[in-house]
Short mmCIF file of C-alpha atoms and ligand atoms in Angstrom, two decimals:
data_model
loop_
_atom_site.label_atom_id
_atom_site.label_comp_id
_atom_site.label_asym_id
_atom_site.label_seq_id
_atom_site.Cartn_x
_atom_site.Cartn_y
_atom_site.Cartn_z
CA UNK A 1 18.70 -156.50 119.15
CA UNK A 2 17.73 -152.81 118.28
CA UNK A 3 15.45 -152.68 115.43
CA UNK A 4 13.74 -149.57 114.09
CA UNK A 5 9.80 -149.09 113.83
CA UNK A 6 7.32 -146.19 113.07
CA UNK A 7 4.75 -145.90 115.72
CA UNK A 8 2.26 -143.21 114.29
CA UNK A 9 3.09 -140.30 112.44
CA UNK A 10 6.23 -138.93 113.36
CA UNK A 11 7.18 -140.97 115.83
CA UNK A 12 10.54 -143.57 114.62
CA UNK A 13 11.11 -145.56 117.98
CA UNK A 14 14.63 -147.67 118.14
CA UNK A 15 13.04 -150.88 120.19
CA UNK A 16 14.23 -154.10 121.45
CA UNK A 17 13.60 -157.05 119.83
CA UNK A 18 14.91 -160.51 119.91
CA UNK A 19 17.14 -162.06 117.59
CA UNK A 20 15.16 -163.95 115.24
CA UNK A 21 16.13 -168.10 114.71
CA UNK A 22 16.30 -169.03 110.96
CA UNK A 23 13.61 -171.53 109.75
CA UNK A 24 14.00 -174.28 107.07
CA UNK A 25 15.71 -172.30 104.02
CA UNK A 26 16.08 -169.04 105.74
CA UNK A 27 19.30 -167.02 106.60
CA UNK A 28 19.90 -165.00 109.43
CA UNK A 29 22.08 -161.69 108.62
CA UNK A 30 23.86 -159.14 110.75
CA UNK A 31 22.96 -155.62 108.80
CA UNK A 32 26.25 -153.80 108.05
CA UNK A 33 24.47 -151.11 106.27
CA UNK A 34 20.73 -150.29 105.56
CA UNK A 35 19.54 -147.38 104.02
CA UNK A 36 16.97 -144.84 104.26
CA UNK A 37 14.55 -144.60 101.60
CA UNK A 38 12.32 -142.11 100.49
CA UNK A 39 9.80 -144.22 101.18
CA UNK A 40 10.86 -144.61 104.89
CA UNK A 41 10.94 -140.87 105.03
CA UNK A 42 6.88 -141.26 103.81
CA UNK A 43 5.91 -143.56 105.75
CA UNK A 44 7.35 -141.76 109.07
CA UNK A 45 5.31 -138.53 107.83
CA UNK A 46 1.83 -140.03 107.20
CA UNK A 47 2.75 -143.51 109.91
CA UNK A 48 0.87 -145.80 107.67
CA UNK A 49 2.76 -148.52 108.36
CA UNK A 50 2.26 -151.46 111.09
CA UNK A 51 3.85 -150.36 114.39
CA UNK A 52 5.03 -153.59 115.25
CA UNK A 53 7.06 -154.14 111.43
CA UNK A 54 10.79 -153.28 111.63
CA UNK A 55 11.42 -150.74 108.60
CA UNK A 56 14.05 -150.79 105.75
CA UNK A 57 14.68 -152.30 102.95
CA UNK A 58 17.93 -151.18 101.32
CA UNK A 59 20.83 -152.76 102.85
CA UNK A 60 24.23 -155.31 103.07
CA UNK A 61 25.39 -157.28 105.64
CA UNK A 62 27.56 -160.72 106.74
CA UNK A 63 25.44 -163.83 107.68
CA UNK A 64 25.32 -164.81 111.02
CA UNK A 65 23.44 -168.79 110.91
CA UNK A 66 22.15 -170.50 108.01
CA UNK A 67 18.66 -172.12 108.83
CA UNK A 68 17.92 -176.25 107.32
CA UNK A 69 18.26 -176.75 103.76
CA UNK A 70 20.33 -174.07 102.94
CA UNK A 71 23.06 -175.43 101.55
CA UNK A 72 26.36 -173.08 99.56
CA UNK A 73 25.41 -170.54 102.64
CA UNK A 74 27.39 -170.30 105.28
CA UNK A 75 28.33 -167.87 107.89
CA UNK A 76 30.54 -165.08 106.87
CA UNK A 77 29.40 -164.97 103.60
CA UNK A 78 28.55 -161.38 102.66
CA UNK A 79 25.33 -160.71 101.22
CA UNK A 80 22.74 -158.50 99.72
CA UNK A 81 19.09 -158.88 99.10
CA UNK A 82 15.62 -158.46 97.43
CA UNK A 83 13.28 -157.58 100.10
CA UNK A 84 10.13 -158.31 97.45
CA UNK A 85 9.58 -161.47 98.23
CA UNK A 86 7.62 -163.01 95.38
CA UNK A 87 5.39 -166.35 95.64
CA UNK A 88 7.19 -167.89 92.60
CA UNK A 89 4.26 -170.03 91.78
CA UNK A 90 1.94 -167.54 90.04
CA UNK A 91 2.18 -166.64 85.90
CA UNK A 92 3.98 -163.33 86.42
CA UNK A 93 6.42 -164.92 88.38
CA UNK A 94 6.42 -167.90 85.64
CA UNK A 95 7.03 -165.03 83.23
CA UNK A 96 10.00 -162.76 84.85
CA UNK A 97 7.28 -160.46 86.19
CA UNK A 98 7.78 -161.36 89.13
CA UNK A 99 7.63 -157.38 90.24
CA UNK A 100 4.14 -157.92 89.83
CA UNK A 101 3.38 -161.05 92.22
CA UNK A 102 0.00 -160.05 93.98
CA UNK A 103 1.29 -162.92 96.54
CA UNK A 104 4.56 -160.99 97.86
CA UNK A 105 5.74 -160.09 101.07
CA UNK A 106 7.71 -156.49 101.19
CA UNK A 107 9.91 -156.69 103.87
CA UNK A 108 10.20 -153.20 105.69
CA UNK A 109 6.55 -152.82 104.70
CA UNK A 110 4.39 -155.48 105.30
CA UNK A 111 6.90 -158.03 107.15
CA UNK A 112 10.33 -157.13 109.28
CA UNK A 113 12.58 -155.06 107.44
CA UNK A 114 16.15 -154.37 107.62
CA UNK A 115 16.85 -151.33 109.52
CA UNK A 116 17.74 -153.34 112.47
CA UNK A 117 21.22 -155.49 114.06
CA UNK A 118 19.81 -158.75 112.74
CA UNK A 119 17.45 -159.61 110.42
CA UNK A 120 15.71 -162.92 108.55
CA UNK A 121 15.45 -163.49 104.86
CA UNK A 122 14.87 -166.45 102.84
CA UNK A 123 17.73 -167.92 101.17
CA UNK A 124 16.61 -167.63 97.76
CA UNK A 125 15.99 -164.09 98.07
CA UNK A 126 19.68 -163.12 98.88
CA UNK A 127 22.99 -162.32 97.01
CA UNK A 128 26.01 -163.56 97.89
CA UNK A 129 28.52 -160.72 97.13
CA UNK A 130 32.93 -161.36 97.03
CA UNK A 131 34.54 -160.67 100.22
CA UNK A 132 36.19 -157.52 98.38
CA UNK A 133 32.65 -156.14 97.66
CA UNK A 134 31.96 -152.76 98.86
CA UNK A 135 29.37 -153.29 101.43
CA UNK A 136 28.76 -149.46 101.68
CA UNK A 137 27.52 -149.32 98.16
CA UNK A 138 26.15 -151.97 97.93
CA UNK A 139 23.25 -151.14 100.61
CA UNK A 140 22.28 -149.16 97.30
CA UNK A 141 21.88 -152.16 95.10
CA UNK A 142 17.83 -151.99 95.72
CA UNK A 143 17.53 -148.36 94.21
CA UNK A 144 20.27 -149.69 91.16
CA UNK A 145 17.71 -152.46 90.31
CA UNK A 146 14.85 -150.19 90.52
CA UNK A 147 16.84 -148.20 88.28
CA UNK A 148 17.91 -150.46 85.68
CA UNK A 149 14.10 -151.78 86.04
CA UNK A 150 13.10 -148.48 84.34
CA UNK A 151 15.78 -148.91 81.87
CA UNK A 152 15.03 -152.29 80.98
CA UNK A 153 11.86 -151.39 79.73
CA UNK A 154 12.88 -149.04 77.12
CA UNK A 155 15.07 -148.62 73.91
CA UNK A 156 17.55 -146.16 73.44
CA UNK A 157 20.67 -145.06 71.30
CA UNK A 158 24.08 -143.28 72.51
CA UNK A 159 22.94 -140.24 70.95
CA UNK A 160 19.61 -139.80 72.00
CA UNK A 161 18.78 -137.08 74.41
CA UNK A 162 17.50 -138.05 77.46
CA UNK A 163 15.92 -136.09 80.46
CA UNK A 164 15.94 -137.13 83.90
CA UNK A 165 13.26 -135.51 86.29
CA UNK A 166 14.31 -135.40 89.99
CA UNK A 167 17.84 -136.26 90.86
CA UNK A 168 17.50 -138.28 94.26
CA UNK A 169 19.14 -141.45 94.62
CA UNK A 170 17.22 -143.01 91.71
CA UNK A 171 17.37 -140.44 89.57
CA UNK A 172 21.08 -140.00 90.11
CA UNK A 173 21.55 -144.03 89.43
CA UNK A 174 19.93 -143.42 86.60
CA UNK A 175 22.14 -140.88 85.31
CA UNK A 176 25.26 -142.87 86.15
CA UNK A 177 23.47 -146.26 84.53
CA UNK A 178 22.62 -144.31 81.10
CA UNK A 179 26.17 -142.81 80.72
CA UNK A 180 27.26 -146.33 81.50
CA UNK A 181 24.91 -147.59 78.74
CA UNK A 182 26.58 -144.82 76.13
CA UNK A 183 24.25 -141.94 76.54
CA UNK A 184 25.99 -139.24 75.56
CA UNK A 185 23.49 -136.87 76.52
CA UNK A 186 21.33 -136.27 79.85
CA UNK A 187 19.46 -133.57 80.98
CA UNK A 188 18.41 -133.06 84.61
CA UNK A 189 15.30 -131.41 85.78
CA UNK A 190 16.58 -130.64 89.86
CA UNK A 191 15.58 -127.89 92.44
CA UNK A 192 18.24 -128.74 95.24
CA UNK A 193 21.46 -126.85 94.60
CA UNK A 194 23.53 -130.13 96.09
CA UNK A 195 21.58 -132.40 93.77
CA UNK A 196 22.19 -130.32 91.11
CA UNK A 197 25.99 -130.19 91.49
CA UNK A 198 25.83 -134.20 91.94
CA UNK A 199 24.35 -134.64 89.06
CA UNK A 200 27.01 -132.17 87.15
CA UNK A 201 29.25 -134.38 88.71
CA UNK A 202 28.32 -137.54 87.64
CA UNK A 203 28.16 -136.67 83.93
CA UNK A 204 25.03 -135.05 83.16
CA UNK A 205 25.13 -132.57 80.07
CA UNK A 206 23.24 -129.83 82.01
CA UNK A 207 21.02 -129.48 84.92
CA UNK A 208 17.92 -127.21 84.82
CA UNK A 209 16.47 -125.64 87.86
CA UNK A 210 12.74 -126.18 86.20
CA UNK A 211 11.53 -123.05 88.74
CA UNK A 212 13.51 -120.95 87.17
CA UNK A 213 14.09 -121.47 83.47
CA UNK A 214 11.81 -121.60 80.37
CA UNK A 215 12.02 -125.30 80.09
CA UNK A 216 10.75 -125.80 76.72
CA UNK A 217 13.09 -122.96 75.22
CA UNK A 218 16.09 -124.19 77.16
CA UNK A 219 15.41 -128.20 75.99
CA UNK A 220 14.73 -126.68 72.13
CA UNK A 221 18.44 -124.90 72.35
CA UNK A 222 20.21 -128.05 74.26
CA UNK A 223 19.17 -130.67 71.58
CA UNK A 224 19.38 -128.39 68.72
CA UNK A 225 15.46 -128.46 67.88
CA UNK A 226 15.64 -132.53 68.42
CA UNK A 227 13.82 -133.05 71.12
CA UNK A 228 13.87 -135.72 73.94
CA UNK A 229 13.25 -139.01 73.45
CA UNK A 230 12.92 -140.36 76.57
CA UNK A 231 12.06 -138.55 79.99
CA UNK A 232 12.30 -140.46 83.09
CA UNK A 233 9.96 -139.02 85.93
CA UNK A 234 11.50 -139.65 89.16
CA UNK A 235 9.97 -136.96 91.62
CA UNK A 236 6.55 -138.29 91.87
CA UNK A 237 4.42 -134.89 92.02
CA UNK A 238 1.27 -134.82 89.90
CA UNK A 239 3.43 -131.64 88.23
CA UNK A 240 6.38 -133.46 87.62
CA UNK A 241 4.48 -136.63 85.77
CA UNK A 242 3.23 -133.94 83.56
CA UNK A 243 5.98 -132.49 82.63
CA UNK A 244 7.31 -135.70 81.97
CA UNK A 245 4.51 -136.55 79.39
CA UNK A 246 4.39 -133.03 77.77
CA UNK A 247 8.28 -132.97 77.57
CA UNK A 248 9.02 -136.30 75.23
CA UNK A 249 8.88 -135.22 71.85
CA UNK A 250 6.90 -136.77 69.25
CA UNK A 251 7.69 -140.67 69.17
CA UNK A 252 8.89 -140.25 72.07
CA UNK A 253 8.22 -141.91 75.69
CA UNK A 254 8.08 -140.98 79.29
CA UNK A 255 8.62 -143.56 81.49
CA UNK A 256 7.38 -143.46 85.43
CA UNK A 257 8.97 -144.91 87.99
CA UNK A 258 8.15 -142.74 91.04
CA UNK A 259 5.65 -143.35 93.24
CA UNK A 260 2.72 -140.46 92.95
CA UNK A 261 0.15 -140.49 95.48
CA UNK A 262 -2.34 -138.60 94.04
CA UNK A 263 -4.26 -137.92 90.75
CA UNK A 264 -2.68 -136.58 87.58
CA UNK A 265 -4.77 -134.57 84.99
CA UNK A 266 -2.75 -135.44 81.38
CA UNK A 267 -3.83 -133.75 78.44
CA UNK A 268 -4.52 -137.02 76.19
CA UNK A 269 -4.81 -134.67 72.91
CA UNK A 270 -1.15 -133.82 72.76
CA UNK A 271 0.10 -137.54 73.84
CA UNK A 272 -2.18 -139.38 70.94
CA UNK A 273 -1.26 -136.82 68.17
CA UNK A 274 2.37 -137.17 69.31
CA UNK A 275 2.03 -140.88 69.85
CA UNK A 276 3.79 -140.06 73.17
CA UNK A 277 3.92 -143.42 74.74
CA UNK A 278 4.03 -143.33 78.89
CA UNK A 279 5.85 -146.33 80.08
CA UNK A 280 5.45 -147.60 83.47
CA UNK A 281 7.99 -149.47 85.90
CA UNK A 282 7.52 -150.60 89.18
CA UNK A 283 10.03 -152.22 91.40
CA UNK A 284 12.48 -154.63 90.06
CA UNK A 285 12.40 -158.19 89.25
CA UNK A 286 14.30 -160.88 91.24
CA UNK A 287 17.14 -161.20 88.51
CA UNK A 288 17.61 -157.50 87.77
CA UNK A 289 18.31 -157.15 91.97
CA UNK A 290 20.94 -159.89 91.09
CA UNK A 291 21.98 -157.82 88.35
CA UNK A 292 22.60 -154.94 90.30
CA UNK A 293 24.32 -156.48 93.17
CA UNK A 294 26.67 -157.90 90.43
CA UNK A 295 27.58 -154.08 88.70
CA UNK A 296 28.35 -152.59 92.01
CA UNK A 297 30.28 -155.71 93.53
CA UNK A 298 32.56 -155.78 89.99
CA UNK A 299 32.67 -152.15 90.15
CA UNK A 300 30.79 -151.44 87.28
CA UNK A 301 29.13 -148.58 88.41
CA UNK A 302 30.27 -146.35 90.98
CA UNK A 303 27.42 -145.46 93.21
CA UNK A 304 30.07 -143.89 96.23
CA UNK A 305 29.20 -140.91 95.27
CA UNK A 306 25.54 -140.75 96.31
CA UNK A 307 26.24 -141.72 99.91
CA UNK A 308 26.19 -138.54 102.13
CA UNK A 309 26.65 -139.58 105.08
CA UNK A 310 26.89 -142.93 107.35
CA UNK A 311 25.33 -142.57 111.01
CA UNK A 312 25.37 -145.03 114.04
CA UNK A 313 21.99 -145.91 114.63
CA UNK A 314 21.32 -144.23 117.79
CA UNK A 315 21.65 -140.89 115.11
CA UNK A 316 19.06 -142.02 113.36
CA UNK A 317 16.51 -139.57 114.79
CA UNK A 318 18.17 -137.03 113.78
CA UNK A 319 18.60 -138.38 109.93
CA UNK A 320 14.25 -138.58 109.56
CA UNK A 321 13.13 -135.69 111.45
CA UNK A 322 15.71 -133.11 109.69
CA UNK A 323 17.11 -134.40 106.89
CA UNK A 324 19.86 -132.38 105.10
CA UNK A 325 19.39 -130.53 102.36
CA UNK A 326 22.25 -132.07 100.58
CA UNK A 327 22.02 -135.58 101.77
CA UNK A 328 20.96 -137.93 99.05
CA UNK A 329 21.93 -141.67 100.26
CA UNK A 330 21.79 -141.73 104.49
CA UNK A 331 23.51 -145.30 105.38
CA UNK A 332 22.62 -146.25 108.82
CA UNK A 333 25.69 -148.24 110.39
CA UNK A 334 24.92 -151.16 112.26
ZN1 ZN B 1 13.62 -147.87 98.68
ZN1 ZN B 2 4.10 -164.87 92.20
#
């Protein structure tokens, strides 16, 4: 079977591997669709990962052969899945944390991923979807459940003002998830023209180009002196997280959910005397993946939008080493 891998920096390789045999309560799936992910996009620039380790994570396909003991699989079925494979044993697990196992296996990071024809997962771990379920969309139910991770951990009202920062795929599911929630009001901090017109798109009371505008004065005149409430960082840039923090207004919170690689300076003063509260989220747990896979396969939320474009995989080159400027959601086609 083709599966994809990252062998040093720069270098995505389409190899041949065999088809994997399910074990005792694992599931072999054909991948329909997988996605690429930001974080495939970072790991092919700085090759951090394993050479050997088939990538992705995001994806939906049909299974192929159930392995022993799983029984109300069978083949056909079409499925979806969390590729954060948790230990279940430990407290956080015990305790819905389970986004915070320290005994998990990511696969497409530290085990085989899905960006490949076949690929194994254990039963547990998967979502069986309607036959009517849009498979396309719902190779985006991992970025929906990191989404509604982020969302989970807060409280809001319809008539808050809210500010999203960054409007890639998670910021954009965002969006779509808070007007689904009964936010009336969302602001966008975006560079990219396309993104920017997405996000317009899909609801979002204005978008601000933050290179370009006086933030502050433009946020002051959009909420009528109000302030935000909540600011959702999604761009993971040491700038960004601070704009996040010195955005929220007084009471407020800004919740983080990117990934940021390096050090942030915050100026402290400003978030104590505010009592500016910065929220973290990270990942999603087990039952808010099943959650997701549920709002796209009832058609909930409509994430068709965000995909920009479905390549066969021998385009795939192509997709990592110049990705459009207006692509937000790449499905690979398998
Ligand atoms: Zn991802
Ligand atoms: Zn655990």
């Amino acid at each position: 079977m083709k599966a994809a891998i990252i062998n040093g920096p720069g270098n995505l390789e389409i190899v041949e591997k065999p088809v994997p045999k399910p074990g005792p309560e694992e599931i072999l799936v054909k991948i329909k669709y997988c996605g690429i992910c930001g974080s495939d996009l970072h790991a092919f620039k700085t090759g951090f990962l394993e050479p050997s380790i088939t990538i992705g994570h995001e994806f939906s396909g049909v299974i192929e052969s159930v392995g022993k003991g799983c029984k109300g699989w069978s083949a056909g079925d079409r499925v979806t899945g969390n590729n954060i494979i948790s230990c279940g044993k430990c407290s956080f697990c015990f305790n819905s944390r389970d986004n915070l196992c320290r005994e998990v296996r990511r696969l497409g990071i530290t085990d085989h991923g899905t960006m490949a024809e076949y690929t194994l997962f254990p039963a547990k771990d998967l979502v069986k979807l309607s036959k009517e379920a849009p498979l396309e969309q719902l190779a985006l139910t991992e970025p929906l459940s990191v989404a509604l991770h982020a969302v989970n951990k807060v409280s809001f009202a319809g008539k808050d003002w809210i500010l999203i920062i960054g409007a890639g795929t998670v910021g954009l599911i965002l969006l779509s998830l808070l007007k689904q929630k009964g936010v009336e009001n969302v602001i966008v901090f975006e560079t990219n023209p396309y993104r920017q017109n997405t996000a317009l798109k899909m609801g979002a009371s204005a978008v601000i180009d933050p290179g370009q505008k006086n933030l502050d004065q433009e946020v002051t005149s959009l909420t009528s002196n109000r302030g935000l409430s909540l600011v959702f960082e999604c761009a993971g840039l040491p700038e960004t997280i601070q704009e996040a923090c010195s955005q929220a207004a007084a009471g407020g919170k800004a919740v983080i959910l990117s990934i940021c690689y390096q050090p942030v300076e915050i100026n402290f003063l400003s978030l104590v005397t505010q009592e500016i509260d910065i929220v973290s989220a990270f990942g999603k747990t087990g039952s808010e993946f099943t959650e997701a896979a549920g709002m796209i396969a009832e058609g909930l939320i409509d994430l068709f939008p965000l995909v920009t474009g479905i390549i066969p995989v021998d385009k795939i080159h192509e997709a990592f080493n110049h990705p459009a400027s207006g692509s937000i959601k790449t499905l690979v086609q398998f």
